[in-house]
mmCIF file of C-alpha atoms in Angstrom:
data_model
loop_
_atom_site.group_PDB
_atom_site.id
_atom_site.type_symbol
_atom_site.label_atom_id
_atom_site.label_comp_id
_atom_site.label_asym_id
_atom_site.label_seq_id
_atom_site.Cartn_x
_atom_site.Cartn_y
_atom_site.Cartn_z
ATOM 1 C CA ALA N 63 -24.547 29.444 -12.482
ATOM 2 C CA GLN N 64 -21.757 30.052 -14.955
ATOM 3 C CA SER N 65 -20.391 26.891 -16.537
ATOM 4 C CA VAL N 66 -18.387 25.458 -19.414
ATOM 5 C CA ALA N 67 -19.063 22.016 -20.848
ATOM 6 C CA GLN N 68 -16.830 19.817 -22.980
ATOM 7 C CA PRO N 69 -19.093 16.907 -23.893
ATOM 8 C CA GLU N 70 -16.363 14.566 -25.170
ATOM 9 C CA ASP N 71 -13.756 13.072 -22.842
ATOM 10 C CA GLN N 72 -11.690 11.947 -25.835
ATOM 11 C CA VAL N 73 -11.543 12.678 -29.542
ATOM 12 C CA ASN N 74 -9.673 10.396 -31.919
ATOM 13 C CA VAL N 75 -8.643 11.521 -35.391
ATOM 14 C CA ALA N 76 -6.266 10.321 -38.080
ATOM 15 C CA GLU N 77 -3.309 12.482 -38.998
ATOM 16 C CA GLY N 78 -4.153 14.776 -41.912
ATOM 17 C CA ASN N 79 -7.880 14.777 -41.169
ATOM 18 C CA PRO N 80 -9.728 17.816 -39.814
ATOM 19 C CA LEU N 81 -10.404 17.879 -36.085
ATOM 20 C CA THR N 82 -13.063 19.478 -33.907
ATOM 21 C CA VAL N 83 -13.109 19.676 -30.113
ATOM 22 C CA LYS N 84 -16.456 20.830 -28.776
ATOM 23 C CA CYS N 85 -17.246 23.398 -26.095
ATOM 24 C CA THR N 86 -20.479 24.976 -24.931
ATOM 25 C CA TYR N 87 -20.841 27.695 -22.338
ATOM 26 C CA SER N 88 -23.372 29.249 -20.016
ATOM 27 C CA VAL N 89 -22.357 32.713 -18.835
ATOM 28 C CA SER N 90 -24.213 35.935 -18.236
ATOM 29 C CA GLY N 91 -23.460 38.963 -20.370
ATOM 30 C CA ASN N 92 -21.029 38.941 -23.273
ATOM 31 C CA PRO N 93 -18.892 35.799 -23.183
ATOM 32 C CA TYR N 94 -15.103 35.984 -23.210
ATOM 33 C CA LEU N 95 -13.899 32.519 -24.234
ATOM 34 C CA PHE N 96 -10.549 30.758 -24.352
ATOM 35 C CA TRP N 97 -8.838 27.546 -25.410
ATOM 36 C CA TYR N 98 -5.798 26.119 -23.663
ATOM 37 C CA VAL N 99 -3.673 23.060 -24.436
ATOM 38 C CA GLN N 100 -1.811 20.891 -21.922
ATOM 39 C CA TYR N 101 0.973 18.546 -22.981
ATOM 40 C CA PRO N 102 1.980 15.698 -20.616
ATOM 41 C CA ASN N 103 3.545 16.890 -17.362
ATOM 42 C CA ARG N 104 3.341 20.542 -18.439
ATOM 43 C CA GLY N 105 1.285 23.572 -17.508
ATOM 44 C CA LEU N 106 -1.532 24.950 -19.637
ATOM 45 C CA GLN N 107 -0.612 26.964 -22.718
ATOM 46 C CA PHE N 108 -2.892 29.652 -24.104
ATOM 47 C CA LEU N 109 -4.067 28.891 -27.665
ATOM 48 C CA LEU N 110 -6.641 31.525 -28.588
ATOM 49 C CA LYS N 111 -9.457 33.716 -27.323
ATOM 50 C CA TYR N 112 -12.727 35.298 -28.392
ATOM 51 C CA ILE N 113 -13.517 38.681 -26.871
ATOM 52 C CA THR N 114 -15.455 40.473 -29.596
ATOM 53 C CA GLY N 115 -15.535 40.830 -33.372
ATOM 54 C CA ASP N 116 -15.124 38.112 -35.994
ATOM 55 C CA ASN N 117 -16.740 34.822 -34.991
ATOM 56 C CA LEU N 118 -13.788 32.831 -36.390
ATOM 57 C CA VAL N 119 -10.727 33.287 -34.223
ATOM 58 C CA LYS N 120 -7.263 32.132 -35.257
ATOM 59 C CA GLY N 121 -4.644 31.063 -32.747
ATOM 60 C CA SER N 122 -1.360 29.263 -32.268
ATOM 61 C CA TYR N 123 -0.194 26.107 -34.079
ATOM 62 C CA GLY N 124 -2.812 26.441 -36.861
ATOM 63 C CA PHE N 125 -5.798 26.135 -34.523
ATOM 64 C CA GLU N 126 -8.929 28.204 -34.889
ATOM 65 C CA ALA N 127 -12.230 28.399 -33.047
ATOM 66 C CA GLU N 128 -15.728 29.327 -34.116
ATOM 67 C CA PHE N 129 -17.928 31.354 -31.796
ATOM 68 C CA ASN N 130 -21.657 30.713 -32.229
ATOM 69 C CA LYS N 131 -23.827 32.875 -30.003
ATOM 70 C CA SER N 132 -27.142 31.208 -30.863
ATOM 71 C CA GLN N 133 -25.788 27.754 -30.007
ATOM 72 C CA THR N 134 -23.628 29.080 -27.105
ATOM 73 C CA SER N 135 -20.692 27.158 -28.525
ATOM 74 C CA PHE N 136 -17.000 27.786 -29.076
ATOM 75 C CA HIS N 137 -15.624 24.734 -30.900
ATOM 76 C CA LEU N 138 -11.900 24.336 -31.528
ATOM 77 C CA LYS N 139 -10.900 23.293 -35.045
ATOM 78 C CA LYS N 140 -7.891 22.508 -37.175
ATOM 79 C CA PRO N 141 -8.034 21.695 -40.907
ATOM 80 C CA SER N 142 -5.311 19.022 -40.814
ATOM 81 C CA ALA N 143 -4.352 17.245 -37.587
ATOM 82 C CA LEU N 144 -0.767 16.375 -36.626
ATOM 83 C CA VAL N 145 0.367 13.590 -34.305
ATOM 84 C CA SER N 146 2.049 16.318 -32.242
ATOM 85 C CA ASP N 147 -1.399 17.875 -31.589
ATOM 86 C CA SER N 148 -2.151 14.970 -29.248
ATOM 87 C CA ALA N 149 -2.751 16.600 -25.851
ATOM 88 C CA LEU N 150 -5.411 17.624 -23.348
ATOM 89 C CA TYR N 151 -7.499 20.631 -24.407
ATOM 90 C CA PHE N 152 -9.431 22.918 -22.089
ATOM 91 C CA CYS N 153 -12.128 25.438 -22.918
ATOM 92 C CA ALA N 154 -12.635 28.321 -20.463
ATOM 93 C CA ALA N 155 -14.877 31.328 -19.939
ATOM 94 C CA TYR N 156 -14.052 34.558 -18.126
ATOM 95 C CA ASN N 157 -16.208 35.533 -15.154
ATOM 96 C CA THR N 158 -15.386 38.444 -12.829
ATOM 97 C CA ASP N 159 -11.598 38.193 -12.844
ATOM 98 C CA LYS N 160 -11.687 34.398 -12.873
ATOM 99 C CA LEU N 161 -11.665 31.676 -15.525
ATOM 100 C CA ILE N 162 -14.177 28.836 -15.430
ATOM 101 C CA PHE N 163 -12.747 25.715 -17.044
ATOM 102 C CA GLY N 164 -14.378 22.757 -18.720
ATOM 103 C CA THR N 165 -13.307 19.262 -17.691
ATOM 104 C CA GLY N 166 -11.007 18.851 -20.681
ATOM 105 C CA THR N 167 -10.961 16.746 -23.843
ATOM 106 C CA ARG N 168 -8.100 14.434 -24.675
ATOM 107 C CA LEU N 169 -7.199 14.593 -28.355
ATOM 108 C CA GLN N 170 -5.457 11.563 -29.836
ATOM 109 C CA VAL N 171 -4.112 11.904 -33.381
ATOM 110 C CA PHE N 172 -3.126 8.581 -34.932
ATOM 111 C CA PRO N 173 -0.475 8.256 -37.649
ATOM 112 C CA ASN G 23 11.623 35.934 -19.180
ATOM 113 C CA ALA G 24 10.987 32.815 -17.105
ATOM 114 C CA GLY G 25 7.227 33.513 -17.027
ATOM 115 C CA VAL G 26 5.558 31.737 -14.107
ATOM 116 C CA THR G 27 7.767 29.486 -11.989
ATOM 117 C CA GLN G 28 6.715 27.037 -9.270
ATOM 118 C CA THR G 29 8.640 25.152 -6.615
ATOM 119 C CA PRO G 30 8.862 22.335 -5.829
ATOM 120 C CA LYS G 31 8.029 20.227 -8.901
ATOM 121 C CA PHE G 32 7.200 17.142 -6.834
ATOM 122 C CA GLN G 33 6.419 16.577 -3.158
ATOM 123 C CA VAL G 34 5.322 13.655 -1.016
ATOM 124 C CA LEU G 35 3.799 14.431 2.370
ATOM 125 C CA LYS G 36 2.425 12.331 5.191
ATOM 126 C CA THR G 37 -1.065 13.092 6.477
ATOM 127 C CA GLY G 38 -0.910 16.005 8.914
ATOM 128 C CA GLN G 39 2.325 17.504 7.617
ATOM 129 C CA SER G 40 2.437 21.069 6.378
ATOM 130 C CA MET G 41 4.103 22.650 3.389
ATOM 131 C CA THR G 42 4.152 25.787 1.261
ATOM 132 C CA LEU G 43 4.042 25.837 -2.523
ATOM 133 C CA GLN G 44 5.868 28.788 -4.020
ATOM 134 C CA CYS G 45 4.945 30.704 -7.155
ATOM 135 C CA ALA G 46 6.638 33.678 -8.801
ATOM 136 C CA GLN G 47 6.050 35.571 -12.037
ATOM 137 C CA ASP G 48 8.335 38.019 -13.813
ATOM 138 C CA MET G 49 5.770 39.510 -16.202
ATOM 139 C CA ASN G 50 4.685 42.338 -13.877
ATOM 140 C CA HIS G 51 1.166 40.886 -13.777
ATOM 141 C CA ASN G 52 -1.356 42.173 -11.280
ATOM 142 C CA SER G 53 -3.485 39.077 -10.665
ATOM 143 C CA MET G 54 -2.332 35.642 -9.530
ATOM 144 C CA TYR G 55 -4.208 32.371 -9.066
ATOM 145 C CA TRP G 56 -3.870 28.908 -7.538
ATOM 146 C CA TYR G 57 -5.653 25.922 -9.104
ATOM 147 C CA ARG G 58 -5.752 22.215 -8.499
ATOM 148 C CA GLN G 59 -6.168 19.715 -11.302
ATOM 149 C CA ASP G 60 -7.772 16.347 -10.685
ATOM 150 C CA PRO G 61 -8.660 13.699 -13.285
ATOM 151 C CA GLY G 62 -12.067 14.295 -14.859
ATOM 152 C CA MET G 63 -12.599 17.555 -12.978
ATOM 153 C CA GLY G 64 -10.654 20.082 -14.978
ATOM 154 C CA LEU G 65 -9.052 22.947 -13.078
ATOM 155 C CA ARG G 66 -10.652 24.251 -9.929
ATOM 156 C CA LEU G 67 -9.752 27.610 -8.429
ATOM 157 C CA ILE G 68 -8.466 27.480 -4.847
ATOM 158 C CA TYR G 69 -7.584 31.116 -4.150
ATOM 159 C CA TYR G 70 -6.743 34.176 -6.159
ATOM 160 C CA SER G 71 -5.225 37.601 -5.669
ATOM 161 C CA ALA G 72 -6.589 40.352 -7.904
ATOM 162 C CA SER G 73 -3.795 42.694 -6.889
ATOM 163 C CA GLU G 74 -0.972 42.998 -4.377
ATOM 164 C CA GLY G 75 -2.393 43.042 -0.864
ATOM 165 C CA THR G 76 -5.686 41.289 -1.660
ATOM 166 C CA THR G 77 -6.693 37.626 -1.658
ATOM 167 C CA ASP G 78 -10.060 35.926 -2.229
ATOM 168 C CA LYS G 79 -11.438 32.424 -1.984
ATOM 169 C CA GLY G 80 -12.163 30.433 -5.077
ATOM 170 C CA GLU G 81 -14.225 27.304 -5.576
ATOM 171 C CA VAL G 82 -12.294 24.930 -3.255
ATOM 172 C CA PRO G 83 -10.466 26.942 -0.532
ATOM 173 C CA ASN G 84 -10.928 24.604 2.447
ATOM 174 C CA GLY G 85 -7.654 23.305 3.857
ATOM 175 C CA TYR G 86 -5.535 25.974 2.168
ATOM 176 C CA ASN G 87 -4.178 29.423 2.930
ATOM 177 C CA VAL G 88 -2.408 31.905 0.680
ATOM 178 C CA SER G 89 -0.063 34.848 0.941
ATOM 179 C CA ARG G 90 0.535 37.509 -1.695
ATOM 180 C CA LEU G 91 4.038 38.348 -0.547
ATOM 181 C CA ASN G 92 4.577 41.091 -3.148
ATOM 182 C CA LYS G 93 3.577 41.704 -6.738
ATOM 183 C CA ARG G 94 5.756 38.831 -8.001
ATOM 184 C CA GLU G 95 5.067 36.088 -5.460
ATOM 185 C CA PHE G 96 1.959 34.181 -4.369
ATOM 186 C CA SER G 97 2.332 31.185 -2.052
ATOM 187 C CA LEU G 98 -0.107 28.408 -1.173
ATOM 188 C CA ARG G 99 0.080 26.723 2.238
ATOM 189 C CA LEU G 100 -1.313 23.401 3.374
ATOM 190 C CA GLU G 101 -1.384 23.524 7.175
ATOM 191 C CA SER G 102 -2.341 19.880 7.762
ATOM 192 C CA ALA G 103 -2.213 17.832 4.594
ATOM 193 C CA ALA G 104 -4.904 15.238 3.862
ATOM 194 C CA PRO G 105 -4.990 12.491 1.196
ATOM 195 C CA SER G 106 -7.817 14.406 -0.524
ATOM 196 C CA GLN G 107 -5.260 17.128 -1.296
ATOM 197 C CA THR G 108 -3.288 14.782 -3.528
ATOM 198 C CA SER G 109 -3.372 16.658 -6.818
ATOM 199 C CA VAL G 110 -1.416 18.692 -9.315
ATOM 200 C CA TYR G 111 -1.277 22.358 -8.346
ATOM 201 C CA PHE G 112 -0.919 25.152 -10.862
ATOM 202 C CA CYS G 113 -0.178 28.811 -10.350
ATOM 203 C CA ALA G 114 -1.217 31.359 -12.973
ATOM 204 C CA SER G 115 -1.001 35.099 -13.510
ATOM 205 C CA ARG G 116 -2.767 37.725 -15.578
ATOM 206 C CA GLN G 117 -2.206 41.333 -16.525
ATOM 207 C CA LEU G 118 -5.091 43.683 -15.756
ATOM 208 C CA SER G 119 -5.177 45.847 -18.861
ATOM 209 C CA GLY G 120 -7.207 46.310 -22.014
ATOM 210 C CA GLN G 121 -8.687 43.066 -23.323
ATOM 211 C CA THR G 122 -6.063 40.845 -21.705
ATOM 212 C CA TYR G 123 -8.208 38.283 -19.904
ATOM 213 C CA GLU G 124 -6.086 35.187 -20.512
ATOM 214 C CA GLN G 125 -3.991 33.694 -17.743
ATOM 215 C CA TYR G 126 -0.477 32.294 -18.017
ATOM 216 C CA PHE G 127 0.372 29.108 -16.160
ATOM 217 C CA GLY G 128 3.370 27.671 -14.374
ATOM 218 C CA PRO G 129 4.597 24.085 -14.897
ATOM 219 C CA GLY G 130 2.809 22.696 -11.842
ATOM 220 C CA THR G 131 3.600 20.927 -8.567
ATOM 221 C CA ARG G 132 2.634 17.270 -8.241
ATOM 222 C CA LEU G 133 1.699 16.619 -4.602
ATOM 223 C CA THR G 134 1.028 13.221 -3.073
ATOM 224 C CA VAL G 135 -0.302 12.914 0.471
ATOM 225 C CA THR G 136 -0.047 9.435 2.010
#
């Protein structure tokens, strides 16, 4: 069965420090992978995607993600966290016209 | 461009009542989706419509029906609401072209069934 796992319910990081939000996937064929962010009482916003090509993908708001085929991972990263990055982050994988979502990771950035 | 819009934003229903959640997109997208979001469970697909005139069940379709009214609009109907349908509902759309696999989401409808 196709699945996406986000092993951490919450990640805490101090402002200015680097952040990583983890995601692993299990899909057949070539994986198409995505990160979304959800701010309180809002819909999901698309951050970035990996379809093919360079394993390091850059997206909105200074975020990037590293695709690692051998570890079946697609971790979200940012070199220097901002308090305004505090939100709920979802990893997703494409499967036959649908997206499979992870359960989400809440990122808290402390001043 | 308004993107994906949803109405209403909030709704409270009594058990057994019915209602329709409306969704519209102005991006000329082919595919549209309905999800529910529950704490600790991420987003689960209820129904989707790959193109105008087609609809398919997702992961959790029981208790729901959908209508793809035209290319812009995709509605979700609860015929007899149950407390287990208390959730936040999101509509999304996607263009079927090239390497555009990402979906774009509306702001959500928060539904409470008492």
